[in-house]
Every structure is written in structure tokens, then in C-alpha cells.
CSV table of N, CA and C in Angstrom, one decimal:
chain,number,residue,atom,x,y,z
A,1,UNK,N,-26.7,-76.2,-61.8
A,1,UNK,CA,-27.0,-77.2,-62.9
A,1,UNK,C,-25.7,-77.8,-63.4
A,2,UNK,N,-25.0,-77.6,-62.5
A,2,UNK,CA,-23.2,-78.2,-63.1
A,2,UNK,C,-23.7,-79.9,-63.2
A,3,UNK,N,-24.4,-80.1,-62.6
A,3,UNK,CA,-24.7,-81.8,-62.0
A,3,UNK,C,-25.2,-82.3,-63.9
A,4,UNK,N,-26.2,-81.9,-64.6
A,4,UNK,CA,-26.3,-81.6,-66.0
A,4,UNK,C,-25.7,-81.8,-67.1
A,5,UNK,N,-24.8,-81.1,-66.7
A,5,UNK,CA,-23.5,-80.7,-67.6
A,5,UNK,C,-22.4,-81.9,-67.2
A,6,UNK,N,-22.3,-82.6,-66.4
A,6,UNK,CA,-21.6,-83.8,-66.4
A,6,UNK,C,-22.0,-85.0,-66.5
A,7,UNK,N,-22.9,-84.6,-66.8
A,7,UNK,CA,-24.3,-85.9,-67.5
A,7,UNK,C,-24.0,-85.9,-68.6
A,8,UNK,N,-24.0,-85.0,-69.4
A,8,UNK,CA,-24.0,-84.6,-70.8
A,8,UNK,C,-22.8,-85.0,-71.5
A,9,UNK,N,-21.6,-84.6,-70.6
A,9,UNK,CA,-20.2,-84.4,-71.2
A,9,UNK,C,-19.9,-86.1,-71.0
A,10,UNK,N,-20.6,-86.9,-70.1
A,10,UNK,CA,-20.4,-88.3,-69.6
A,10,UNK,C,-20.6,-89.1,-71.3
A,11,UNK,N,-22.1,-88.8,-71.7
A,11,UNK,CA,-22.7,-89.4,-72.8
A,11,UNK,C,-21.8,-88.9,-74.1
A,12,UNK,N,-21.5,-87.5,-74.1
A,12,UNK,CA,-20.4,-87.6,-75.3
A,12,UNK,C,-19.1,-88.0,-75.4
A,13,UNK,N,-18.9,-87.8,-74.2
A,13,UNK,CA,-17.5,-88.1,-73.7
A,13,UNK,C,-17.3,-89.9,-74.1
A,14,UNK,N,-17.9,-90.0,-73.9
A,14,UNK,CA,-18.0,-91.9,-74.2
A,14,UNK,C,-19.4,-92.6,-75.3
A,15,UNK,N,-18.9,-92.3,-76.4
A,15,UNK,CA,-20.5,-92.6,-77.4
A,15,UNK,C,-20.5,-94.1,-77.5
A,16,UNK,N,-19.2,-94.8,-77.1
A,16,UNK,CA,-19.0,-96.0,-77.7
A,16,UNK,C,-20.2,-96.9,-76.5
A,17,UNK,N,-20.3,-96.5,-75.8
A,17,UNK,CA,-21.5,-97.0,-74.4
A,17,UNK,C,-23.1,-97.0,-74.7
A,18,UNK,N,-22.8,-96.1,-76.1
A,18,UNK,CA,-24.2,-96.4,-76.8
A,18,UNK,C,-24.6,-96.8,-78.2
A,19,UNK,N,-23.4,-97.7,-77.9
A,19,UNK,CA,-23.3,-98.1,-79.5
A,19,UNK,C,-24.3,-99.2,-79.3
């Protein structure tokens, strides 16, 4: 489930993409 976890870290990693 590493595939998940770089999904996740993607979306916090960059919030400004969901501004």
C-alpha cells in the first residue's frame, strides 16, 4: 500500500493545487 501513501503525501505535500 506504499502506492497510498504517495497519494497522500502528493495532496499534502502540495495544498496550494487545491486551493
Amino acid at each position: 500500500a506504499k502506492l497510498q501513501i504517495t497519494l497522500v503525501r502528493s495532496l499534502i505535500g502540495r495544498p496550494e493545487t487545491r486551493t
